[in-house]
PDB file of C-alpha atoms in Angstrom:
ATOM      1  CA  UNK A   1       0.060   0.031  -0.164  1.00 84.00           C
ATOM      2  CA  UNK A   2       2.700   2.565   0.880  1.00 80.00           C
ATOM      3  CA  UNK A   3       4.456   1.864  -2.265  1.00 80.00           C
ATOM      4  CA  UNK A   4       1.625   2.502  -4.225  1.00 84.00           C
ATOM      5  CA  UNK A   5       0.518   5.853  -2.877  1.00 84.00           C
ATOM      6  CA  UNK A   6       0.806   8.663  -5.499  1.00 81.00           C
ATOM      7  CA  UNK A   7       2.440  11.966  -5.471  1.00 80.00           C
ATOM      8  CA  UNK A   8       4.173  11.373  -2.126  1.00 83.00           C
ATOM      9  CA  UNK A   9       7.561  12.250  -0.946  1.00 85.00           C
ATOM     10  CA  UNK A  10       9.672   9.192   0.097  1.00 87.00           C
ATOM     11  CA  UNK A  11      13.091   8.848   1.684  1.00 87.00           C
ATOM     12  CA  UNK A  12      13.201   6.923  -0.329  1.00 88.00           C
ATOM     13  CA  UNK A  13      10.539   4.862  -2.292  1.00 90.00           C
ATOM     14  CA  UNK A  14      10.639   1.394  -1.058  1.00 90.00           C
ATOM     15  CA  UNK A  15      10.772  -0.126  -4.428  1.00 91.00           C
ATOM     16  CA  UNK A  16      13.895   2.201  -5.299  1.00 92.00           C
ATOM     17  CA  UNK A  17      15.528   1.030  -2.049  1.00 93.00           C
ATOM     18  CA  UNK A  18      14.878  -2.707  -3.056  1.00 91.00           C
ATOM     19  CA  UNK A  19      16.479  -2.222  -6.555  1.00 92.00           C
ATOM     20  CA  UNK A  20      19.562  -0.317  -5.151  1.00 93.00           C
ATOM     21  CA  UNK A  21      20.247  -3.096  -2.557  1.00 91.00           C
ATOM     22  CA  UNK A  22      21.769  -5.361  -5.387  1.00 91.00           C
ATOM     23  CA  UNK A  23      25.465  -5.279  -5.428  1.00 91.00           C
ATOM     24  CA  UNK A  24      25.875  -6.018  -9.128  1.00 93.00           C
ATOM     25  CA  UNK A  25      23.502  -3.234  -9.965  1.00 94.00           C
ATOM     26  CA  UNK A  26      25.476  -0.830  -7.565  1.00 94.00           C
ATOM     27  CA  UNK A  27      28.810  -1.685  -9.207  1.00 95.00           C
ATOM     28  CA  UNK A  28      27.402  -1.269 -12.645  1.00 95.00           C
ATOM     29  CA  UNK A  29      25.859   2.146 -11.777  1.00 96.00           C
ATOM     30  CA  UNK A  30      29.167   3.168  -9.822  1.00 96.00           C
ATOM     31  CA  UNK A  31      31.172   2.452 -13.066  1.00 96.00           C
ATOM     32  CA  UNK A  32      28.830   4.282 -15.531  1.00 95.00           C
ATOM     33  CA  UNK A  33      28.667   7.484 -13.356  1.00 95.00           C
ATOM     34  CA  UNK A  34      32.404   7.603 -13.107  1.00 94.00           C
ATOM     35  CA  UNK A  35      33.396   6.250  -9.884  1.00 96.00           C
ATOM     36  CA  UNK A  36      36.621   4.221  -9.128  1.00 95.00           C
ATOM     37  CA  UNK A  37      35.643   0.593  -8.472  1.00 96.00           C
ATOM     38  CA  UNK A  38      38.194  -2.116  -7.418  1.00 96.00           C
ATOM     39  CA  UNK A  39      38.386  -5.013  -9.733  1.00 96.00           C
ATOM     40  CA  UNK A  40      35.440  -7.432  -9.115  1.00 96.00           C
ATOM     41  CA  UNK A  41      34.559 -11.006  -9.747  1.00 96.00           C
ATOM     42  CA  UNK A  42      30.964 -12.426  -9.243  1.00 95.00           C
ATOM     43  CA  UNK A  43      31.140 -16.157  -9.814  1.00 95.00           C
ATOM     44  CA  UNK A  44      30.197 -19.660  -8.538  1.00 95.00           C
ATOM     45  CA  UNK A  45      32.972 -21.152 -10.603  1.00 96.00           C
ATOM     46  CA  UNK A  46      35.837 -22.239  -8.120  1.00 96.00           C
ATOM     47  CA  UNK A  47      38.550 -22.222 -10.819  1.00 96.00           C
ATOM     48  CA  UNK A  48      37.586 -18.590 -11.818  1.00 96.00           C
ATOM     49  CA  UNK A  49      37.756 -17.660  -8.141  1.00 96.00           C
ATOM     50  CA  UNK A  50      41.017 -19.380  -7.397  1.00 96.00           C
ATOM     51  CA  UNK A  51      42.568 -17.505 -10.396  1.00 96.00           C
ATOM     52  CA  UNK A  52      41.288 -14.055  -9.364  1.00 96.00           C
ATOM     53  CA  UNK A  53      42.573 -14.514  -5.737  1.00 96.00           C
ATOM     54  CA  UNK A  54      45.895 -15.597  -7.020  1.00 96.00           C
ATOM     55  CA  UNK A  55      46.424 -12.803  -9.197  1.00 95.00           C
ATOM     56  CA  UNK A  56      46.156 -10.185  -6.463  1.00 93.00           C
ATOM     57  CA  UNK A  57      45.258  -9.501  -2.828  1.00 94.00           C
ATOM     58  CA  UNK A  58      41.442 -10.183  -2.523  1.00 94.00           C
ATOM     59  CA  UNK A  59      38.587  -9.999  -0.159  1.00 92.00           C
ATOM     60  CA  UNK A  60      35.260 -11.855  -0.045  1.00 92.00           C
ATOM     61  CA  UNK A  61      31.958  -9.924   0.515  1.00 87.00           C
ATOM     62  CA  UNK A  62      28.507 -10.905   0.783  1.00 82.00           C
ATOM     63  CA  UNK A  63      26.562 -10.657  -2.650  1.00 81.00           C
ATOM     64  CA  UNK A  64      23.475  -9.756  -0.539  1.00 75.00           C
ATOM     65  CA  UNK A  65      23.505  -8.886   3.217  1.00 67.00           C
ATOM     66  CA  UNK A  66      20.487 -11.115   4.202  1.00 68.00           C
ATOM     67  CA  UNK A  67      19.701 -11.814   7.814  1.00 69.00           C
ATOM     68  CA  UNK A  68      20.842 -14.785   9.350  1.00 72.00           C
ATOM     69  CA  UNK A  69      21.740 -16.136  12.839  1.00 74.00           C
ATOM     70  CA  UNK A  70      24.459 -18.277  14.310  1.00 76.00           C
ATOM     71  CA  UNK A  71      23.133 -20.476  17.176  1.00 79.00           C
ATOM     72  CA  UNK A  72      20.012 -18.248  17.663  1.00 80.00           C
ATOM     73  CA  UNK A  73      21.939 -14.944  17.629  1.00 78.00           C
ATOM     74  CA  UNK A  74      21.760 -12.280  14.733  1.00 74.00           C
ATOM     75  CA  UNK A  75      25.072 -12.375  12.865  1.00 70.00           C
ATOM     76  CA  UNK A  76      26.590 -10.694   9.827  1.00 71.00           C
ATOM     77  CA  UNK A  77      29.384 -11.370   7.447  1.00 77.00           C
ATOM     78  CA  UNK A  78      32.315  -8.744   7.183  1.00 79.00           C
ATOM     79  CA  UNK A  79      34.519  -8.308   4.303  1.00 84.00           C
ATOM     80  CA  UNK A  80      37.393 -10.338   4.743  1.00 87.00           C
ATOM     81  CA  UNK A  81      40.573 -11.335   3.082  1.00 90.00           C
ATOM     82  CA  UNK A  82      40.556 -14.710   1.012  1.00 92.00           C
ATOM     83  CA  UNK A  83      43.638 -16.439  -0.542  1.00 94.00           C
ATOM     84  CA  UNK A  84      43.525 -18.804  -3.548  1.00 95.00           C
ATOM     85  CA  UNK A  85      44.281 -21.744  -1.201  1.00 94.00           C
ATOM     86  CA  UNK A  86      40.877 -21.276   0.699  1.00 94.00           C
ATOM     87  CA  UNK A  87      38.858 -21.674  -2.439  1.00 94.00           C
ATOM     88  CA  UNK A  88      37.195 -25.030  -3.027  1.00 94.00           C
ATOM     89  CA  UNK A  89      34.180 -26.684  -4.530  1.00 94.00           C
ATOM     90  CA  UNK A  90      31.696 -24.977  -2.171  1.00 92.00           C
ATOM     91  CA  UNK A  91      32.045 -21.915  -4.386  1.00 93.00           C
ATOM     92  CA  UNK A  92      29.931 -23.722  -6.804  1.00 95.00           C
ATOM     93  CA  UNK A  93      26.967 -23.643  -4.817  1.00 93.00           C
ATOM     94  CA  UNK A  94      25.921 -20.078  -5.118  1.00 91.00           C
ATOM     95  CA  UNK A  95      27.153 -16.844  -6.682  1.00 92.00           C
ATOM     96  CA  UNK A  96      30.067 -15.148  -4.781  1.00 93.00           C
ATOM     97  CA  UNK A  97      31.627 -11.703  -4.669  1.00 94.00           C
ATOM     98  CA  UNK A  98      35.436 -11.564  -4.660  1.00 96.00           C
ATOM     99  CA  UNK A  99      37.139  -7.994  -5.239  1.00 95.00           C
ATOM    100  CA  UNK A 100      40.635  -6.622  -5.315  1.00 96.00           C
ATOM    101  CA  UNK A 101      41.709  -5.482  -1.865  1.00 94.00           C
ATOM    102  CA  UNK A 102      42.356  -1.716  -1.757  1.00 93.00           C
ATOM    103  CA  UNK A 103      45.615  -0.784   0.085  1.00 93.00           C
ATOM    104  CA  UNK A 104      43.586   1.756   2.041  1.00 91.00           C
ATOM    105  CA  UNK A 105      44.731   4.065   4.874  1.00 92.00           C
ATOM    106  CA  UNK A 106      41.277   5.053   6.051  1.00 91.00           C
ATOM    107  CA  UNK A 107      37.402   4.879   5.102  1.00 91.00           C
ATOM    108  CA  UNK A 108      34.974   7.316   4.282  1.00 94.00           C
ATOM    109  CA  UNK A 109      31.205   7.328   4.642  1.00 94.00           C
ATOM    110  CA  UNK A 110      29.505   9.732   2.711  1.00 95.00           C
ATOM    111  CA  UNK A 111      25.839  10.358   3.486  1.00 95.00           C
ATOM    112  CA  UNK A 112      23.649  12.063   0.954  1.00 95.00           C
ATOM    113  CA  UNK A 113      20.353  13.539   1.677  1.00 93.00           C
ATOM    114  CA  UNK A 114      18.692  15.087  -1.282  1.00 89.00           C
ATOM    115  CA  UNK A 115      21.293  17.539  -2.461  1.00 86.00           C
ATOM    116  CA  UNK A 116      23.109  17.916   0.691  1.00 91.00           C
ATOM    117  CA  UNK A 117      26.207  15.639   1.349  1.00 94.00           C
ATOM    118  CA  UNK A 118      28.008  14.927   4.661  1.00 95.00           C
ATOM    119  CA  UNK A 119      31.305  12.911   4.678  1.00 94.00           C
ATOM    120  CA  UNK A 120      33.295  11.452   7.618  1.00 94.00           C
ATOM    121  CA  UNK A 121      36.908  10.054   7.565  1.00 93.00           C
ATOM    122  CA  UNK A 122      36.924   6.756   9.489  1.00 90.00           C
ATOM    123  CA  UNK A 123      40.056   5.522  10.699  1.00 86.00           C
ATOM    124  CA  UNK A 124      40.384   1.792  12.145  1.00 83.00           C
ATOM    125  CA  UNK A 125      43.366   0.079  13.789  1.00 80.00           C
ATOM    126  CA  UNK A 126      45.810  -1.283  11.510  1.00 82.00           C
ATOM    127  CA  UNK A 127      45.015  -4.373   9.708  1.00 78.00           C
ATOM    128  CA  UNK A 128      41.075  -4.073   9.907  1.00 78.00           C
ATOM    129  CA  UNK A 129      39.516  -4.781   6.676  1.00 81.00           C
ATOM    130  CA  UNK A 130      35.873  -4.019   7.417  1.00 80.00           C
ATOM    131  CA  UNK A 131      35.526  -1.210   9.935  1.00 74.00           C
ATOM    132  CA  UNK A 132      32.266  -2.337  11.201  1.00 79.00           C
ATOM    133  CA  UNK A 133      33.733  -5.209  12.841  1.00 75.00           C
ATOM    134  CA  UNK A 134      35.724  -2.610  15.337  1.00 71.00           C
ATOM    135  CA  UNK A 135      33.130  -0.038  16.295  1.00 74.00           C
ATOM    136  CA  UNK A 136      34.867   0.589  19.863  1.00 80.00           C
ATOM    137  CA  UNK A 137      38.069   1.297  18.136  1.00 80.00           C
ATOM    138  CA  UNK A 138      37.210   3.812  15.696  1.00 86.00           C
ATOM    139  CA  UNK A 139      38.248   7.439  15.041  1.00 89.00           C
ATOM    140  CA  UNK A 140      36.001   9.862  13.247  1.00 89.00           C
ATOM    141  CA  UNK A 141      36.482  13.368  11.629  1.00 93.00           C
ATOM    142  CA  UNK A 142      34.536  15.403   9.023  1.00 93.00           C
ATOM    143  CA  UNK A 143      36.204  15.397   5.512  1.00 93.00           C
ATOM    144  CA  UNK A 144      35.358  17.382   2.462  1.00 93.00           C
ATOM    145  CA  UNK A 145      34.238  15.345  -0.273  1.00 93.00           C
ATOM    146  CA  UNK A 146      35.925  16.098  -3.664  1.00 92.00           C
ATOM    147  CA  UNK A 147      33.845  18.069  -6.034  1.00 90.00           C
ATOM    148  CA  UNK A 148      34.125  15.281  -8.805  1.00 90.00           C
ATOM    149  CA  UNK A 149      33.030  12.683  -6.317  1.00 93.00           C
ATOM    150  CA  UNK A 150      30.043  14.791  -5.187  1.00 92.00           C
ATOM    151  CA  UNK A 151      28.589  14.843  -8.817  1.00 91.00           C
ATOM    152  CA  UNK A 152      29.069  11.284  -9.238  1.00 94.00           C
ATOM    153  CA  UNK A 153      26.956  10.544  -6.043  1.00 95.00           C
ATOM    154  CA  UNK A 154      24.136  12.716  -7.222  1.00 92.00           C
ATOM    155  CA  UNK A 155      24.170  10.880 -10.542  1.00 94.00           C
ATOM    156  CA  UNK A 156      24.327   7.554  -8.746  1.00 96.00           C
ATOM    157  CA  UNK A 157      21.099   8.329  -6.700  1.00 95.00           C
ATOM    158  CA  UNK A 158      19.369   9.710  -9.787  1.00 93.00           C
ATOM    159  CA  UNK A 159      20.052   6.247 -11.609  1.00 94.00           C
ATOM    160  CA  UNK A 160      18.022   4.511  -8.836  1.00 94.00           C
ATOM    161  CA  UNK A 161      15.537   7.238  -8.061  1.00 92.00           C
ATOM    162  CA  UNK A 162      16.801   7.529  -4.419  1.00 94.00           C
ATOM    163  CA  UNK A 163      16.838  10.782  -2.385  1.00 92.00           C
ATOM    164  CA  UNK A 164      19.128   9.297   0.204  1.00 95.00           C
ATOM    165  CA  UNK A 165      22.372   7.197   0.171  1.00 95.00           C
ATOM    166  CA  UNK A 166      25.020   6.280   2.594  1.00 95.00           C
ATOM    167  CA  UNK A 167      28.240   5.475   0.413  1.00 96.00           C
ATOM    168  CA  UNK A 168      31.408   3.620   1.596  1.00 94.00           C
ATOM    169  CA  UNK A 169      34.725   4.407   0.225  1.00 96.00           C
ATOM    170  CA  UNK A 170      38.370   3.224   0.763  1.00 94.00           C
ATOM    171  CA  UNK A 171      40.858   5.964   0.860  1.00 94.00           C
ATOM    172  CA  UNK A 172      44.457   5.277  -0.298  1.00 94.00           C
ATOM    173  CA  UNK A 173      47.574   7.185   0.586  1.00 93.00           C
ATOM    174  CA  UNK A 174      47.445   9.231  -2.544  1.00 94.00           C
ATOM    175  CA  UNK A 175      43.964  10.455  -1.522  1.00 92.00           C
ATOM    176  CA  UNK A 176      41.975   8.425  -4.168  1.00 94.00           C
ATOM    177  CA  UNK A 177      38.384   7.480  -3.261  1.00 96.00           C
ATOM    178  CA  UNK A 178      37.519   3.904  -3.989  1.00 96.00           C
ATOM    179  CA  UNK A 179      33.806   3.066  -4.185  1.00 96.00           C
ATOM    180  CA  UNK A 180      32.833   0.177  -2.138  1.00 94.00           C
ATOM    181  CA  UNK A 181      29.175   0.181  -1.960  1.00 94.00           C
ATOM    182  CA  UNK A 182      26.116   2.194  -1.341  1.00 95.00           C
ATOM    183  CA  UNK A 183      23.603   1.469   1.578  1.00 93.00           C
ATOM    184  CA  UNK A 184      20.045   3.043   0.195  1.00 94.00           C
ATOM    185  CA  UNK A 185      18.771   2.835   3.856  1.00 90.00           C
ATOM    186  CA  UNK A 186      22.053   3.379   5.811  1.00 89.00           C
ATOM    187  CA  UNK A 187      22.437   4.202   9.348  1.00 87.00           C
ATOM    188  CA  UNK A 188      23.694   7.617  10.085  1.00 88.00           C
ATOM    189  CA  UNK A 189      22.905   8.713  13.459  1.00 89.00           C
ATOM    190  CA  UNK A 190      26.126   7.409  15.314  1.00 89.00           C
ATOM    191  CA  UNK A 191      28.179   9.642  12.818  1.00 88.00           C
ATOM    192  CA  UNK A 192      26.108  12.700  13.595  1.00 89.00           C
ATOM    193  CA  UNK A 193      27.140  12.252  17.289  1.00 87.00           C
ATOM    194  CA  UNK A 194      30.769  11.403  16.621  1.00 88.00           C
ATOM    195  CA  UNK A 195      31.599  13.880  13.946  1.00 89.00           C
ATOM    196  CA  UNK A 196      29.041  16.764  14.603  1.00 88.00           C
ATOM    197  CA  UNK A 197      27.284  16.316  11.202  1.00 90.00           C
ATOM    198  CA  UNK A 198      23.791  17.804  10.985  1.00 92.00           C
ATOM    199  CA  UNK A 199      22.148  14.746   9.039  1.00 93.00           C
ATOM    200  CA  UNK A 200      18.972  15.074  11.295  1.00 93.00           C
ATOM    201  CA  UNK A 201      18.464  18.781  10.085  1.00 93.00           C
ATOM    202  CA  UNK A 202      19.006  17.893   6.395  1.00 93.00           C
ATOM    203  CA  UNK A 203      16.422  15.135   6.563  1.00 93.00           C
ATOM    204  CA  UNK A 204      14.011  17.451   8.355  1.00 93.00           C
ATOM    205  CA  UNK A 205      14.619  20.115   5.701  1.00 91.00           C
ATOM    206  CA  UNK A 206      14.035  17.566   2.881  1.00 90.00           C
ATOM    207  CA  UNK A 207      10.778  16.345   4.470  1.00 89.00           C
ATOM    208  CA  UNK A 208       9.481  19.773   5.216  1.00 88.00           C
ATOM    209  CA  UNK A 209      10.602  21.581   1.707  1.00 83.00           C
ATOM    210  CA  UNK A 210      10.160  18.693  -0.743  1.00 73.00           C
ATOM    211  CA  UNK A 211      11.971  16.479  -2.836  1.00 57.00           C
ATOM    212  CA  UNK A 212      15.542  17.183  -4.737  1.00 47.00           C
ATOM    213  CA  UNK A 213      15.437  17.406  -8.447  1.00 45.00           C
ATOM    214  CA  UNK A 214      16.344  13.775  -8.694  1.00 43.00           C
ATOM    215  CA  UNK A 215      13.431  12.437  -6.684  1.00 40.00           C
TER     216      UNK A 215
END
């Protein structure tokens, strides 16, 4: 019923969020709008996966962040390094996502609300691949988003019909931002507290004043 209501302002439309959840579609859109994307392989062929992981430092990521539990407790799969020797026939049971590991020095979460953008540099302890696994050990500071990146994020959201997106980037020593993924319904409140970003006000402004031009 909510998805069928005409002329409403959504943040964002539930069907747009569902479309944008698919990582293959995200990677395609990110490449088309001009974001820098790590080499990626999606396959259920153990041989292809083994070759890919042998050619470079690689990580494994969930193709879709579905809910599941371990011994009755909610659990998640973090991005993690994977080597060719760890690949076996079990890969053939389902599609898997392998990606070249970016030699990052920090991460960025960029939250876009309509036409406003807030980005935070996230520093984790050395050796941490997925910062979500180390929430208690992270440091945050606001960071300016490069203008060329800002434009691509607006185009990315427009491609999916979104008015909100929480983008994750890996940042290398030369200052390059590598696109990892976009959460079309991502959390942001803890960043507002940690880095002093007025995301709540931006959302309130959007809901009060109307949709952005790419709604």
